[in-house]
Amino acid sequence: MADPLHILVTNDDGIEAPGLWCHAEAMADVGRVLIVAPADNQSGAGTAATYRRDIGVRSVESTVPDSKAYAVDGTPADCVIVGLRHLKEGRIGLIAAGINLGPNLGNEILLSGTVGAALQGGFRRLSSLAISLHASPDGDLEWPTAQAVARLLARSLADGSLDDGLFLNVNVPSLPLAELKGLAVTRVARGGYLRLVEQGGGPGVERLSRRIEPDLRYAEEGTDIWAVHRGLVSVSPLRATLTDLPSLERLQPLGSDLFSRLRSGL
Ligand code: MN
């Protein structure tokens, strides 16, 4: 029998989050699952990795058949790094991060531990998926819809109907599957969801608190925020290479001139 697709499932909401186990369950329909998730909620950890202390790893009981699960005392990125280097039992073909409770949209996806975990796969040219449920705090949580989307995309990445090695950020409206309006491949909006609000009425700034509310100023048609607000699943292809190629080409010829000016003290 051919080696099954090995899928590393992680998240940023922590090993006990229901979304992680929904995700693992869905991924078990697609391949062999390895769960490696942060011991605590690491939402907002972004791309951070731990390097000033040791990282604890503990085996936990998995509710998903034929899978192993580990809690890592670190960030989502740590989980992927540790999973790929120390815990895997076959060649990992897909990194699946989520299902996050709450949206990861706009430029603030750089703050997202869910996306930060998938980025580690992107760096290694592994197919990687960050998936989030766009739910309001008091709204219904339609995990089965997000599970169906995760299954579809994982299968499409595995069978080659999408390119291999894609790094995708996916947001699923929290609606029953039958009520979804469609699926849009989107670009990342410039806005986000996090706002800092000053507390207290005194002079000077002493305390700020976070509010989560969508910034719709930049939610133009074709963006991720635009899509989810219309009941569409948003799938944004991301890039794990940071170099700006047009600027590289434009600036490279200027290198020796800049160095001459540096040497001549200009
Ligand atoms: Mn989270």
Tab-separated table of C-alpha atoms and ligand atoms in Angstrom:
chain	number	residue	atom	x	y	z
A	1	MET	CA	0.000	0.000	0.000
A	2	ALA	CA	1.226	3.476	-0.821
A	3	ASP	CA	2.386	5.598	2.080
A	4	PRO	CA	-0.572	7.750	3.151
A	5	LEU	CA	-0.383	11.516	3.106
A	6	HIS	CA	1.045	12.549	6.462
A	7	ILE	CA	-0.644	15.681	7.800
A	8	LEU	CA	0.661	17.779	10.670
A	9	VAL	CA	-2.302	19.431	12.400
A	10	THR	CA	-1.614	22.380	14.667
A	11	ASN	CA	-3.310	25.575	15.846
A	12	ASP	CA	-2.817	28.638	17.997
A	13	ASP	CA	-5.828	28.254	20.285
A	14	GLY	CA	-4.098	25.430	22.138
A	15	ILE	CA	-4.268	21.654	22.504
A	16	GLU	CA	-7.646	21.775	24.243
A	17	ALA	CA	-9.432	23.917	21.657
A	18	PRO	CA	-12.451	22.230	20.026
A	19	GLY	CA	-11.441	23.625	16.617
A	20	LEU	CA	-8.150	21.687	16.712
A	21	TRP	CA	-9.920	18.378	17.235
A	22	CYS	CA	-12.581	19.151	14.599
A	23	HIS	CA	-9.712	19.832	12.222
A	24	ALA	CA	-7.824	16.667	13.129
A	25	GLU	CA	-10.995	14.631	12.657
A	26	ALA	CA	-11.529	16.132	9.178
A	27	MET	CA	-7.881	15.591	8.209
A	28	ALA	CA	-8.080	11.942	9.276
A	29	ASP	CA	-10.439	11.474	6.296
A	30	VAL	CA	-7.636	12.642	4.012
A	31	GLY	CA	-4.468	11.135	5.474
A	32	ARG	CA	-2.522	10.094	8.542
A	33	VAL	CA	-2.700	12.747	11.218
A	34	LEU	CA	-0.055	13.983	13.647
A	35	ILE	CA	-1.339	16.581	16.118
A	36	VAL	CA	1.199	18.977	17.598
A	37	ALA	CA	-0.359	21.981	19.296
A	38	PRO	CA	0.618	24.595	21.882
A	39	ALA	CA	-0.040	23.634	25.500
A	40	ASP	CA	-1.734	27.020	26.022
A	41	ASN	CA	-3.673	29.487	23.920
A	42	GLN	CA	-1.134	31.220	21.681
A	43	SER	CA	-3.494	33.393	19.678
A	44	GLY	CA	-1.605	36.460	18.509
A	45	ALA	CA	1.799	34.736	18.677
A	46	GLY	CA	2.255	35.394	14.961
A	47	THR	CA	5.495	33.992	13.591
A	48	ALA	CA	7.256	33.859	16.981
A	49	ALA	CA	9.487	30.915	17.857
A	50	THR	CA	11.004	30.149	21.257
A	51	TYR	CA	14.771	30.441	21.599
A	52	ARG	CA	15.590	31.735	25.069
A	53	ARG	CA	14.449	28.683	26.984
A	54	ASP	CA	13.900	24.953	26.494
A	55	ILE	CA	10.693	23.694	24.941
A	56	GLY	CA	8.667	21.058	26.787
A	57	VAL	CA	6.899	18.319	24.820
A	58	ARG	CA	4.285	16.010	26.308
A	59	SER	CA	2.294	13.240	24.703
A	60	VAL	CA	-1.480	13.603	25.068
A	61	GLU	CA	-4.284	11.201	24.363
A	62	SER	CA	-5.732	11.612	20.884
A	63	THR	CA	-9.433	11.146	20.198
A	64	VAL	CA	-8.701	10.670	16.494
A	65	PRO	CA	-8.038	7.036	15.498
A	66	ASP	CA	-4.531	6.138	14.298
A	67	SER	CA	-3.058	9.437	15.355
A	68	LYS	CA	-0.616	10.705	17.918
A	69	ALA	CA	-0.944	14.013	19.709
A	70	TYR	CA	1.545	16.211	21.517
A	71	ALA	CA	1.299	19.415	23.520
A	72	VAL	CA	4.271	21.707	23.065
A	73	ASP	CA	5.121	24.359	25.611
A	74	GLY	CA	5.735	26.961	22.945
A	75	THR	CA	4.306	28.843	19.996
A	76	PRO	CA	2.480	27.534	16.926
A	77	ALA	CA	5.669	27.950	14.888
A	78	ASP	CA	7.524	25.868	17.509
A	79	CYS	CA	4.900	23.151	17.079
A	80	VAL	CA	5.550	22.878	13.343
A	81	ILE	CA	9.331	23.010	13.739
A	82	VAL	CA	9.317	20.399	16.528
A	83	GLY	CA	6.778	18.248	14.681
A	84	LEU	CA	8.762	18.238	11.453
A	85	ARG	CA	12.126	17.644	13.098
A	86	HIS	CA	11.378	15.447	16.098
A	87	LEU	CA	7.904	13.923	16.143
A	88	LYS	CA	6.944	12.911	12.611
A	89	GLU	CA	6.771	9.245	11.621
A	90	GLY	CA	6.609	9.743	7.864
A	91	ARG	CA	7.251	12.506	5.351
A	92	ILE	CA	4.833	15.323	6.185
A	93	GLY	CA	3.047	16.420	3.008
A	94	LEU	CA	0.659	18.990	4.481
A	95	ILE	CA	0.692	21.454	7.362
A	96	ALA	CA	-2.877	22.159	8.483
A	97	ALA	CA	-3.260	24.965	11.044
A	98	GLY	CA	-6.567	25.690	12.767
A	99	ILE	CA	-9.463	25.553	12.804
A	100	ASN	CA	-9.066	28.916	14.492
A	101	LEU	CA	-11.988	30.313	16.441
A	102	GLY	CA	-12.391	33.770	14.902
A	103	PRO	CA	-11.222	35.381	11.691
A	104	ASN	CA	-7.684	35.880	10.411
A	105	LEU	CA	-8.024	38.535	7.754
A	106	GLY	CA	-6.266	41.541	6.276
A	107	ASN	CA	-2.718	42.587	7.093
A	108	GLU	CA	-3.179	41.397	10.658
A	109	ILE	CA	-2.694	37.823	9.516
A	110	LEU	CA	0.969	38.502	10.338
A	111	LEU	CA	-0.104	38.553	14.002
A	112	SER	CA	-1.938	35.265	13.668
A	113	GLY	CA	-0.373	32.203	15.202
A	114	THR	CA	-2.519	30.096	12.878
A	115	VAL	CA	-0.928	31.744	9.839
A	116	GLY	CA	2.451	31.803	11.643
A	117	ALA	CA	2.309	28.007	11.916
A	118	ALA	CA	1.381	27.564	8.253
A	119	LEU	CA	4.206	29.946	7.304
A	120	GLN	CA	6.717	27.407	8.633
A	121	GLY	CA	5.359	25.019	6.017
A	122	GLY	CA	5.491	27.766	3.383
A	123	PHE	CA	9.181	28.368	4.165
A	124	ARG	CA	9.826	24.686	3.478
A	125	ARG	CA	7.741	24.628	0.284
A	126	LEU	CA	5.281	22.250	1.934
A	127	SER	CA	1.588	22.565	1.135
A	128	SER	CA	0.206	24.583	4.025
A	129	LEU	CA	-3.218	25.661	5.079
A	130	ALA	CA	-4.290	28.114	7.779
A	131	ILE	CA	-8.027	27.881	8.341
A	132	SER	CA	-10.267	30.036	10.517
A	133	LEU	CA	-13.968	30.148	11.334
A	134	HIS	CA	-15.348	33.662	10.877
A	135	ALA	CA	-17.717	33.627	13.814
A	136	SER	CA	-18.956	36.423	16.023
A	137	PRO	CA	-18.433	35.810	19.764
A	138	ASP	CA	-22.160	35.212	20.376
A	139	GLY	CA	-22.905	33.576	17.016
A	140	ASP	CA	-23.308	29.923	16.096
A	141	LEU	CA	-20.137	27.938	15.527
A	142	GLU	CA	-20.567	25.979	12.318
A	143	TRP	CA	-17.529	23.730	12.705
A	144	PRO	CA	-18.848	21.177	10.172
A	145	THR	CA	-18.744	23.826	7.408
A	146	ALA	CA	-15.100	24.628	8.165
A	147	GLN	CA	-14.346	20.901	8.367
A	148	ALA	CA	-15.824	20.373	4.896
A	149	VAL	CA	-13.743	23.235	3.472
A	150	ALA	CA	-10.592	21.905	5.147
A	151	ARG	CA	-11.232	18.433	3.715
A	152	LEU	CA	-11.839	19.797	0.224
A	153	LEU	CA	-8.689	21.918	0.170
A	154	ALA	CA	-6.494	19.234	1.731
A	155	ARG	CA	-7.684	16.709	-0.882
A	156	SER	CA	-7.188	19.225	-3.691
A	157	LEU	CA	-3.645	19.930	-2.533
A	158	ALA	CA	-2.932	16.220	-2.156
A	159	ASP	CA	-4.312	15.090	-5.522
A	160	GLY	CA	-2.622	17.898	-7.460
A	161	SER	CA	-5.833	19.639	-8.591
A	162	LEU	CA	-4.299	22.687	-6.925
A	163	ASP	CA	-0.557	23.346	-7.166
A	164	ASP	CA	1.682	21.479	-4.810
A	165	GLY	CA	3.408	23.586	-2.187
A	166	LEU	CA	0.706	26.250	-1.899
A	167	PHE	CA	0.479	28.303	1.264
A	168	LEU	CA	-3.181	29.241	1.783
A	169	ASN	CA	-5.016	31.387	4.306
A	170	VAL	CA	-8.644	30.317	4.468
A	171	ASN	CA	-11.558	31.964	6.297
A	172	VAL	CA	-14.913	30.263	6.459
A	173	PRO	CA	-18.118	32.147	7.322
A	174	SER	CA	-19.854	30.472	10.246
A	175	LEU	CA	-22.913	29.425	8.249
A	176	PRO	CA	-24.446	26.043	7.501
A	177	LEU	CA	-22.849	24.629	4.349
A	178	ALA	CA	-26.080	25.106	2.358
A	179	GLU	CA	-26.075	28.829	3.174
A	180	LEU	CA	-22.583	29.592	1.890
A	181	LYS	CA	-22.733	31.967	-1.086
A	182	GLY	CA	-19.604	30.700	-2.805
A	183	LEU	CA	-15.838	30.447	-2.600
A	184	ALA	CA	-13.615	33.344	-3.654
A	185	VAL	CA	-9.879	33.299	-4.217
A	186	THR	CA	-8.896	36.605	-2.674
A	187	ARG	CA	-6.068	39.006	-1.961
A	188	VAL	CA	-5.268	40.101	1.581
A	189	ALA	CA	-7.001	43.366	2.518
A	190	ARG	CA	-4.939	46.233	3.930
A	191	GLY	CA	-7.191	46.627	6.959
A	192	GLY	CA	-7.710	44.264	9.834
A	193	TYR	CA	-9.813	43.511	12.848
A	194	LEU	CA	-7.872	44.777	15.824
A	195	ARG	CA	-8.303	48.277	17.203
A	196	LEU	CA	-6.631	49.840	20.244
A	197	VAL	CA	-8.958	51.988	22.312
A	198	GLU	CA	-7.875	54.344	25.117
A	199	GLN	CA	-9.373	53.652	28.512
A	200	GLY	CA	-10.057	56.159	31.256
A	201	GLY	CA	-10.853	59.841	30.888
A	202	GLY	CA	-7.755	61.379	32.506
A	203	PRO	CA	-4.976	63.299	30.736
A	204	GLY	CA	-2.303	61.196	29.037
A	205	VAL	CA	-2.478	57.656	27.822
A	206	GLU	CA	-2.341	55.100	30.611
A	207	ARG	CA	-4.200	52.120	29.360
A	208	LEU	CA	-5.252	50.741	26.014
A	209	SER	CA	-7.516	47.860	25.320
A	210	ARG	CA	-8.085	45.773	22.237
A	211	ARG	CA	-11.368	45.788	20.426
A	212	ILE	CA	-12.087	43.305	17.729
A	213	GLU	CA	-14.066	44.909	14.956
A	214	PRO	CA	-13.600	44.767	11.227
A	215	ASP	CA	-11.976	47.696	9.466
A	216	LEU	CA	-14.099	47.861	6.369
A	217	ARG	CA	-12.357	50.905	4.852
A	218	TYR	CA	-10.084	48.674	2.800
A	219	ALA	CA	-12.478	45.807	2.216
A	220	GLU	CA	-12.596	46.335	-1.524
A	221	GLU	CA	-14.069	43.763	-3.849
A	222	GLY	CA	-11.715	40.840	-4.255
A	223	THR	CA	-10.247	41.056	-0.751
A	224	ASP	CA	-10.528	38.489	2.014
A	225	ILE	CA	-12.589	40.781	4.267
A	226	TRP	CA	-14.958	41.581	1.390
A	227	ALA	CA	-15.484	37.871	0.727
A	228	VAL	CA	-16.375	36.702	4.227
A	229	HIS	CA	-18.767	39.622	4.718
A	230	ARG	CA	-20.676	38.356	1.706
A	231	GLY	CA	-20.908	34.805	2.958
A	232	LEU	CA	-18.123	33.552	0.692
A	233	VAL	CA	-15.322	31.253	1.777
A	234	SER	CA	-12.108	33.276	1.339
A	235	VAL	CA	-9.002	31.479	0.076
A	236	SER	CA	-5.913	33.700	-0.142
A	237	PRO	CA	-2.737	32.277	-1.657
A	238	LEU	CA	0.209	33.647	0.343
A	239	ARG	CA	3.924	33.847	-0.328
A	240	ALA	CA	6.637	32.788	2.070
A	241	THR	CA	9.421	34.598	0.209
A	242	LEU	CA	9.983	38.098	1.516
A	243	THR	CA	12.164	39.594	-1.198
A	244	ASP	CA	10.457	42.252	-3.321
A	245	LEU	CA	11.672	41.189	-6.761
A	246	PRO	CA	10.903	44.441	-8.679
A	247	SER	CA	12.825	46.473	-6.067
A	248	LEU	CA	15.648	43.944	-6.123
A	249	GLU	CA	16.112	44.404	-9.872
A	250	ARG	CA	15.838	48.183	-9.649
A	251	LEU	CA	18.237	48.527	-6.704
A	252	GLN	CA	20.912	45.973	-7.613
A	253	PRO	CA	22.686	48.196	-10.175
A	254	LEU	CA	22.829	50.985	-7.561
A	255	GLY	CA	24.817	48.838	-5.095
A	256	SER	CA	28.312	49.824	-6.238
A	257	ASP	CA	27.358	53.488	-6.486
A	258	LEU	CA	25.992	53.438	-2.931
A	259	PHE	CA	29.200	51.751	-1.728
A	260	SER	CA	31.367	54.396	-3.435
A	261	ARG	CA	29.388	57.086	-1.656
A	262	LEU	CA	29.767	55.232	1.630
A	263	ARG	CA	33.554	55.087	1.164
A	264	SER	CA	33.861	58.717	0.125
A	265	GLY	CA	31.802	59.828	3.095
A	266	LEU	CA	29.012	61.405	1.036
B	1	MN	MN	-6.494	31.756	17.725
